[in-house]
mmCIF file with all atom_site columns, C-alpha atoms in Angstrom:
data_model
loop_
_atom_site.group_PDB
_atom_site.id
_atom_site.type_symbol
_atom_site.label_atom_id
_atom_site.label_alt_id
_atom_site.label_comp_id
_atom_site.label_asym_id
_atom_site.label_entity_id
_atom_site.label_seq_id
_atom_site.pdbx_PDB_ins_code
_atom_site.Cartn_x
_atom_site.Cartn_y
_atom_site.Cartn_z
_atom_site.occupancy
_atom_site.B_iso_or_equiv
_atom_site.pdbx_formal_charge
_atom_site.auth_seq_id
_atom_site.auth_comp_id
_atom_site.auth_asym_id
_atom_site.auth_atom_id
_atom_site.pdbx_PDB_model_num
ATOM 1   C CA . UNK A 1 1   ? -16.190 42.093  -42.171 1.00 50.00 ? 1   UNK A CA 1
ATOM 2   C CA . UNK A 1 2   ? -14.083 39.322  -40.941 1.00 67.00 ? 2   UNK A CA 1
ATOM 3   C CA . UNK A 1 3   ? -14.647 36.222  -39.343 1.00 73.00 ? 3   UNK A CA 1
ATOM 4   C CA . UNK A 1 4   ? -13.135 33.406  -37.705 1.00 77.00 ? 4   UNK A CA 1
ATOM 5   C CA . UNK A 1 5   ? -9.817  31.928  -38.879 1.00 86.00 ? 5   UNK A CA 1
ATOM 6   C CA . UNK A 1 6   ? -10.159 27.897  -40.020 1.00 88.00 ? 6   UNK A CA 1
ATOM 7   C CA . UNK A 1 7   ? -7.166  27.430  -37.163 1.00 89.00 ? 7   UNK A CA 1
ATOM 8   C CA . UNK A 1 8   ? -9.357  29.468  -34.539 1.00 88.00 ? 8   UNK A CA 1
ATOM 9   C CA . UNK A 1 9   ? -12.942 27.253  -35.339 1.00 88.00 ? 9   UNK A CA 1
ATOM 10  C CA . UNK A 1 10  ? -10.540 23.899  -35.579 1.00 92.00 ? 10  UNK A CA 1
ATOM 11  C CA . UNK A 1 11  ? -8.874  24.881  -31.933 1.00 92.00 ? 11  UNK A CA 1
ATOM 12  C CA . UNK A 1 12  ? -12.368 25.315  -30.842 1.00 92.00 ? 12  UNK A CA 1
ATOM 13  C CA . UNK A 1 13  ? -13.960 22.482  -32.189 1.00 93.00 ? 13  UNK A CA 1
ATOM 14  C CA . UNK A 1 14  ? -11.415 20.292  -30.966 1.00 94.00 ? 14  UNK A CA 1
ATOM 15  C CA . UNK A 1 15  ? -11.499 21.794  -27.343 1.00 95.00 ? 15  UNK A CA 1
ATOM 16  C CA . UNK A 1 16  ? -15.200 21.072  -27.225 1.00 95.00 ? 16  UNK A CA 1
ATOM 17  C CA . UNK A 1 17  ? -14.905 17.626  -28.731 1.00 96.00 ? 17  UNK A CA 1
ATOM 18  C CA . UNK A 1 18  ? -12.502 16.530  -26.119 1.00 95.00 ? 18  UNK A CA 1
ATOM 19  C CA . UNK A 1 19  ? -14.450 17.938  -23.163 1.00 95.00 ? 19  UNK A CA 1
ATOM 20  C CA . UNK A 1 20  ? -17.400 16.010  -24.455 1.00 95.00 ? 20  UNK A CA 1
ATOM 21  C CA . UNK A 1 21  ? -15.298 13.167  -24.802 1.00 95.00 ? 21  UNK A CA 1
ATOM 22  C CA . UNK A 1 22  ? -14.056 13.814  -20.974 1.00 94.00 ? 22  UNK A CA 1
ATOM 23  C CA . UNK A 1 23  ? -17.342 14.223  -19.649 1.00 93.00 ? 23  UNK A CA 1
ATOM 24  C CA . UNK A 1 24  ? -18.913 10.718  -21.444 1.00 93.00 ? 24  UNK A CA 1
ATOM 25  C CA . UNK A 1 25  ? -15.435 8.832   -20.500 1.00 92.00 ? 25  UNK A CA 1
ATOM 26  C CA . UNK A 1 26  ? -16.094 9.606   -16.838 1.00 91.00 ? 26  UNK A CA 1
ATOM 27  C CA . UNK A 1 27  ? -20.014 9.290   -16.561 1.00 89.00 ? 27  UNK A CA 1
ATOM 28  C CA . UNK A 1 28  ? -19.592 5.733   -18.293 1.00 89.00 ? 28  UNK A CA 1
ATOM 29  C CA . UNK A 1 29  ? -16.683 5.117   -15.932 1.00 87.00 ? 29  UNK A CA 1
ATOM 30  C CA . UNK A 1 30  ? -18.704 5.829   -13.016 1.00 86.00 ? 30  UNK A CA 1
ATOM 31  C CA . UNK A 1 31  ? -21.394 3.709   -14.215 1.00 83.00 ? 31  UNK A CA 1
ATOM 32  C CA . UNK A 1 32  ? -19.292 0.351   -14.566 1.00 82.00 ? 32  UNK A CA 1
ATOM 33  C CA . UNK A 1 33  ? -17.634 0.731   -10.867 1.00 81.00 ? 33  UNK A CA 1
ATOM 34  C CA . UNK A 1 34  ? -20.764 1.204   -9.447  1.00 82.00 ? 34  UNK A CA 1
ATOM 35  C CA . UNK A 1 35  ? -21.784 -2.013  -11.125 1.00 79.00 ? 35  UNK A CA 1
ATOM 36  C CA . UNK A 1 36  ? -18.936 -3.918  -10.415 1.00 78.00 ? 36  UNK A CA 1
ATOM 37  C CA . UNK A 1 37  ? -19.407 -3.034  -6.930  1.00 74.00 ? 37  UNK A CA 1
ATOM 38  C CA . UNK A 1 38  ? -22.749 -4.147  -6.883  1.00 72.00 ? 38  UNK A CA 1
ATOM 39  C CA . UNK A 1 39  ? -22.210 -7.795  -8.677  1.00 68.00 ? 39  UNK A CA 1
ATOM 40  C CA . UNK A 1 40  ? -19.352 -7.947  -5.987  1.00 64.00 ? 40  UNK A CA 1
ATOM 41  C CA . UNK A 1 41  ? -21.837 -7.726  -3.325  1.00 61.00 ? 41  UNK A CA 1
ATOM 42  C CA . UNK A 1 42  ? -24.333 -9.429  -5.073  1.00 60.00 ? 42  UNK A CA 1
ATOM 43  C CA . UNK A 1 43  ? -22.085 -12.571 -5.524  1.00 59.00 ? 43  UNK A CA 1
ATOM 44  C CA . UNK A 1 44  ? -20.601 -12.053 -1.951  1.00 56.00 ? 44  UNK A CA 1
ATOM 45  C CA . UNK A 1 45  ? -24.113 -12.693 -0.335  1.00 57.00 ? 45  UNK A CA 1
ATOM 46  C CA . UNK A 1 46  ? -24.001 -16.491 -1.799  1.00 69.00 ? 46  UNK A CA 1
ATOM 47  C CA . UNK A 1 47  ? -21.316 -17.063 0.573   1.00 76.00 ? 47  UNK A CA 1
ATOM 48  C CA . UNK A 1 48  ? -21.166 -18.295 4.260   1.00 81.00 ? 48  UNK A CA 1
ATOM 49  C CA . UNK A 1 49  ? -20.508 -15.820 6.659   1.00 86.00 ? 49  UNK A CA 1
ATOM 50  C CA . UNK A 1 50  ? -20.041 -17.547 10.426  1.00 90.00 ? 50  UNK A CA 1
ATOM 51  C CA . UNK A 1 51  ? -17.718 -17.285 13.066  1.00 91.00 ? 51  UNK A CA 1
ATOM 52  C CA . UNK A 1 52  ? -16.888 -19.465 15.697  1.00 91.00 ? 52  UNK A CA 1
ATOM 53  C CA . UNK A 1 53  ? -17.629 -17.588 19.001  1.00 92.00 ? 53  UNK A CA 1
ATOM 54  C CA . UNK A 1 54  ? -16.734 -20.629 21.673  1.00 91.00 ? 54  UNK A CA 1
ATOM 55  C CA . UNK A 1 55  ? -15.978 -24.217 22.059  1.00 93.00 ? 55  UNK A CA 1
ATOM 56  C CA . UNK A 1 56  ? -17.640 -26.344 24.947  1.00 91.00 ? 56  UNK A CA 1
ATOM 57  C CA . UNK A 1 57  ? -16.902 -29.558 26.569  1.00 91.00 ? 57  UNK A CA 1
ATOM 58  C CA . UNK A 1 58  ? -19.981 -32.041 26.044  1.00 82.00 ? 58  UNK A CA 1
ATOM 59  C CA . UNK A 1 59  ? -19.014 -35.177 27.423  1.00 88.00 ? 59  UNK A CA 1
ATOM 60  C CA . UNK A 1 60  ? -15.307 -35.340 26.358  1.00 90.00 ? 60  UNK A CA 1
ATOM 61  C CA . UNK A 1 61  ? -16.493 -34.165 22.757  1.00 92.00 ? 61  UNK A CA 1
ATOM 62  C CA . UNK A 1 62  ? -16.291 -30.981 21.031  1.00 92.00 ? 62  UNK A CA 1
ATOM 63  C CA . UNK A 1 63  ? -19.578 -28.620 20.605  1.00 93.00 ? 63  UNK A CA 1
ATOM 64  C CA . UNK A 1 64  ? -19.032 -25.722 18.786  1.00 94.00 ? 64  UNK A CA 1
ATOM 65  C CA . UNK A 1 65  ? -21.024 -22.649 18.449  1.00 94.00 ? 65  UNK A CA 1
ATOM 66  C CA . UNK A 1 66  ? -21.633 -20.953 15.536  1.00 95.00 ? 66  UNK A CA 1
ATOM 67  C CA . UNK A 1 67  ? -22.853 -17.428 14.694  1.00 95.00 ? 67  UNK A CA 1
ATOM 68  C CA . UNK A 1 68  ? -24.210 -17.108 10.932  1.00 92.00 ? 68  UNK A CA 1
ATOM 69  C CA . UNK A 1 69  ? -24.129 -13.138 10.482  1.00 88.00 ? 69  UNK A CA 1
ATOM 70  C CA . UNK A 1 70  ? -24.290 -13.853 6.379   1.00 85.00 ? 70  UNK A CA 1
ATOM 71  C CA . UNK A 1 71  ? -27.413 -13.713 4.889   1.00 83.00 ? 71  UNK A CA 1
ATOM 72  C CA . UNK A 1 72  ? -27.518 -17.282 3.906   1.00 85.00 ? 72  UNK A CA 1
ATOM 73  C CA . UNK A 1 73  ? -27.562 -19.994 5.245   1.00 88.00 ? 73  UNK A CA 1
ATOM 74  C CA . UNK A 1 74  ? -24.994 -22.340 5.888   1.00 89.00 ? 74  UNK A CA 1
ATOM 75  C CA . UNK A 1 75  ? -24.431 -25.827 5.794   1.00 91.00 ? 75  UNK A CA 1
ATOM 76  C CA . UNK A 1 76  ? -21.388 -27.507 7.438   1.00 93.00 ? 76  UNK A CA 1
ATOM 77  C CA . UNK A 1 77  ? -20.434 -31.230 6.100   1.00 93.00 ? 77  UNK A CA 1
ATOM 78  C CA . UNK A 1 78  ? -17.198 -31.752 7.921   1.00 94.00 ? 78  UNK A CA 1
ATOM 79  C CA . UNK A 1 79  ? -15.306 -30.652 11.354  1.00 95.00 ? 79  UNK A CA 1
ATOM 80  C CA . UNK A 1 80  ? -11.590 -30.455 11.821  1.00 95.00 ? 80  UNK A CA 1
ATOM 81  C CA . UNK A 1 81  ? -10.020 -30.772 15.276  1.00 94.00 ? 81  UNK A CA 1
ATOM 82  C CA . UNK A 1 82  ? -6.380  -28.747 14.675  1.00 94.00 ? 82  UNK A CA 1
ATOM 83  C CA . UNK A 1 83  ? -2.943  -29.097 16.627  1.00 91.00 ? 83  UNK A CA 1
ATOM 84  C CA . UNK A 1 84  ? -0.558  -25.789 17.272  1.00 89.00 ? 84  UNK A CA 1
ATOM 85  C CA . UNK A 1 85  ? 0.735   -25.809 13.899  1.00 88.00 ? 85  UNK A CA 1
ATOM 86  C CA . UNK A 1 86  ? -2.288  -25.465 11.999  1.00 86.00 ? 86  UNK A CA 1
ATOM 87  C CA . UNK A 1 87  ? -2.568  -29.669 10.692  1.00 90.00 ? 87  UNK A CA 1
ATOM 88  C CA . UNK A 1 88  ? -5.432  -31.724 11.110  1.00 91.00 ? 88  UNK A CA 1
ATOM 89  C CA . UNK A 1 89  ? -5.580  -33.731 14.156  1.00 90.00 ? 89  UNK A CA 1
ATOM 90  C CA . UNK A 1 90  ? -8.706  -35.341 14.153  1.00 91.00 ? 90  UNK A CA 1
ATOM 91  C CA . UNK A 1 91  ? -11.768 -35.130 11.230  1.00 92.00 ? 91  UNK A CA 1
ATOM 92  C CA . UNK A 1 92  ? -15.285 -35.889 11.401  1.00 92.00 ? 92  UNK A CA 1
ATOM 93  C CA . UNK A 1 93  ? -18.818 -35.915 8.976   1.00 93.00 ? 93  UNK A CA 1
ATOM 94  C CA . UNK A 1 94  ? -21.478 -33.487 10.351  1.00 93.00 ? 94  UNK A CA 1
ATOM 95  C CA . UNK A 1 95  ? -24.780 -32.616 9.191   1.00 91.00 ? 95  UNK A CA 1
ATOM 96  C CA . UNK A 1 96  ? -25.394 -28.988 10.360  1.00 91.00 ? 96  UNK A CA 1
ATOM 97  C CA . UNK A 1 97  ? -27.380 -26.006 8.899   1.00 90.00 ? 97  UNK A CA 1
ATOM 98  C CA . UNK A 1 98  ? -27.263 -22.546 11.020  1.00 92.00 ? 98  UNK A CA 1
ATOM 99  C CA . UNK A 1 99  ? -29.910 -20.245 9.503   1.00 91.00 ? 99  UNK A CA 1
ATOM 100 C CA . UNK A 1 100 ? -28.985 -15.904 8.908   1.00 90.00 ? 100 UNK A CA 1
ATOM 101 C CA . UNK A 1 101 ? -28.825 -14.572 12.336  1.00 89.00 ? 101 UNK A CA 1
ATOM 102 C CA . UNK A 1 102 ? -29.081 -17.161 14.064  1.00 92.00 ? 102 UNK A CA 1
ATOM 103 C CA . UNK A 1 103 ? -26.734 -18.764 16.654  1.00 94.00 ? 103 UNK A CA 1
ATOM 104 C CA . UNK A 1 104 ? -26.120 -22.691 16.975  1.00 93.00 ? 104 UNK A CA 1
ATOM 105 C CA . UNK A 1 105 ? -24.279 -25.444 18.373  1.00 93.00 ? 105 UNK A CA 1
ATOM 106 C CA . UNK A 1 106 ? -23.153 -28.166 16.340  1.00 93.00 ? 106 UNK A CA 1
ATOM 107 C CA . UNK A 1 107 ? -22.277 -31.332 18.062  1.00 92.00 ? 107 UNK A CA 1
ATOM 108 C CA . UNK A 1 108 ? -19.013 -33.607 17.278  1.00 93.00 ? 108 UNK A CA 1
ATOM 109 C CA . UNK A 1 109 ? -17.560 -36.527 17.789  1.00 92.00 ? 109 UNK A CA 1
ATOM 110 C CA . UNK A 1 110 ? -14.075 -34.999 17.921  1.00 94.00 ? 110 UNK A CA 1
ATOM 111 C CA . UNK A 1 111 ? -12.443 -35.140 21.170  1.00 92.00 ? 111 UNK A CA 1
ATOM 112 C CA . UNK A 1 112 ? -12.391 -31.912 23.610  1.00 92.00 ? 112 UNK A CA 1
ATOM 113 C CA . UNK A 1 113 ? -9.200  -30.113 24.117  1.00 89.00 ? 113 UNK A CA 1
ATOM 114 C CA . UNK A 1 114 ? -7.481  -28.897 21.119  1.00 92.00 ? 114 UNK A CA 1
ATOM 115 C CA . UNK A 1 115 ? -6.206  -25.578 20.705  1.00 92.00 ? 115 UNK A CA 1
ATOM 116 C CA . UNK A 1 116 ? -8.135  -25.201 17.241  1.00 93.00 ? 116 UNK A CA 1
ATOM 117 C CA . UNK A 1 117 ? -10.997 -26.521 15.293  1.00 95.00 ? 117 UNK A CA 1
ATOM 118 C CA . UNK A 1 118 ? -12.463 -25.925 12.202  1.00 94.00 ? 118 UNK A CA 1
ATOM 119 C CA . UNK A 1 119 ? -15.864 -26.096 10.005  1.00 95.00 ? 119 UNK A CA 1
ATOM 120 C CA . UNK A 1 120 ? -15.801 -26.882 6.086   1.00 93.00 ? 120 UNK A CA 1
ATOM 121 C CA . UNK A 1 121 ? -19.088 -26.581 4.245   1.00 89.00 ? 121 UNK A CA 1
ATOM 122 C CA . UNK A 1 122 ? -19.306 -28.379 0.987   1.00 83.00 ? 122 UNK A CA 1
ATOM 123 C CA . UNK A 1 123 ? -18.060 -25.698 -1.084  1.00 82.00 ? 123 UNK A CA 1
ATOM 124 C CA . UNK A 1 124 ? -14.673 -25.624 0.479   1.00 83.00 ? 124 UNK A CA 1
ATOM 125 C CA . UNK A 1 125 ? -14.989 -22.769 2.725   1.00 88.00 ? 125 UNK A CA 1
ATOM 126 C CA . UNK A 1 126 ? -13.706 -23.040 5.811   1.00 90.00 ? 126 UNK A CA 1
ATOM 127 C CA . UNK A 1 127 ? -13.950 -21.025 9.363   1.00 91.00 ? 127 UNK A CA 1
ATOM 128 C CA . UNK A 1 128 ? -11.484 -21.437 12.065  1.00 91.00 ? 128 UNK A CA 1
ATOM 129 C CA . UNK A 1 129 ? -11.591 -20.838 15.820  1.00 91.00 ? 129 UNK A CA 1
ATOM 130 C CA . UNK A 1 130 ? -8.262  -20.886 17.893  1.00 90.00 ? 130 UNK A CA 1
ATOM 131 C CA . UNK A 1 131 ? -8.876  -21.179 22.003  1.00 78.00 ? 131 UNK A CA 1
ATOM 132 C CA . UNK A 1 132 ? -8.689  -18.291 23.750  1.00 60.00 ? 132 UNK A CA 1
#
């Protein structure tokens, strides 16, 4: 009676071992994308999401509305009146919160009429709105 060569069960042995190894390499992959993914997110939702939706005229100064779609809230320390090239015209200190969801104006002192303006909170983001 004969059995299996030592090359045949080797061959074998080896094929199995690297399908295993296949198998784990890819479950273990899947796992650490997924979280990645989800401390991307996770450290995404710290941030300040708002965009400027309009500009009015109060008085000769700037009000500018503010949509917060994030869900935090944000806090805006400084406003930025802009020329055509992009530079900073005109600066000013605010004190303005807009809750998640929620839609505000924040009053300036910088003068109406510039083709840009811009928010900075006190992290260093910044959101820009360009008249349309």
């Amino acid at each position: 009676m004969g059995g299996v060569s030592e090359i045949v069960a080797s061959a074998l042995l080896l094929a199995i071992t690297v399908a295993l190894l296949a198998f784990l390499v890819a479950v273990f992959y899947n796992i650490y994308t997924q979280q990645q993914g989800e401390l991307a997110l996770a450290q995404a939702s710290r941030y300040c999401q708002v965009r400027i939706v309009a500009v009015f005229n109060s008085s000769g100064a700037a009000s500018i509305w503010v949509y917060n779609f994030g869900q935090t809230s944000c806090a805006f320390t400084a406003a930025y009146a802009l020329d055509l090239s992009g530079g900073v015209s005109a600066a000013a200190q605010i004190s303005a919160s807009v809750a998640p969801g929620a839609l505000a104006a924040i009053n300036t002192t910088l003068p109406y009429g510039y083709p840009g303006y811009r928010l900075a909170t006190n992290n260093g983001q910044t959101v820009d709105w360009w008249g349309q």
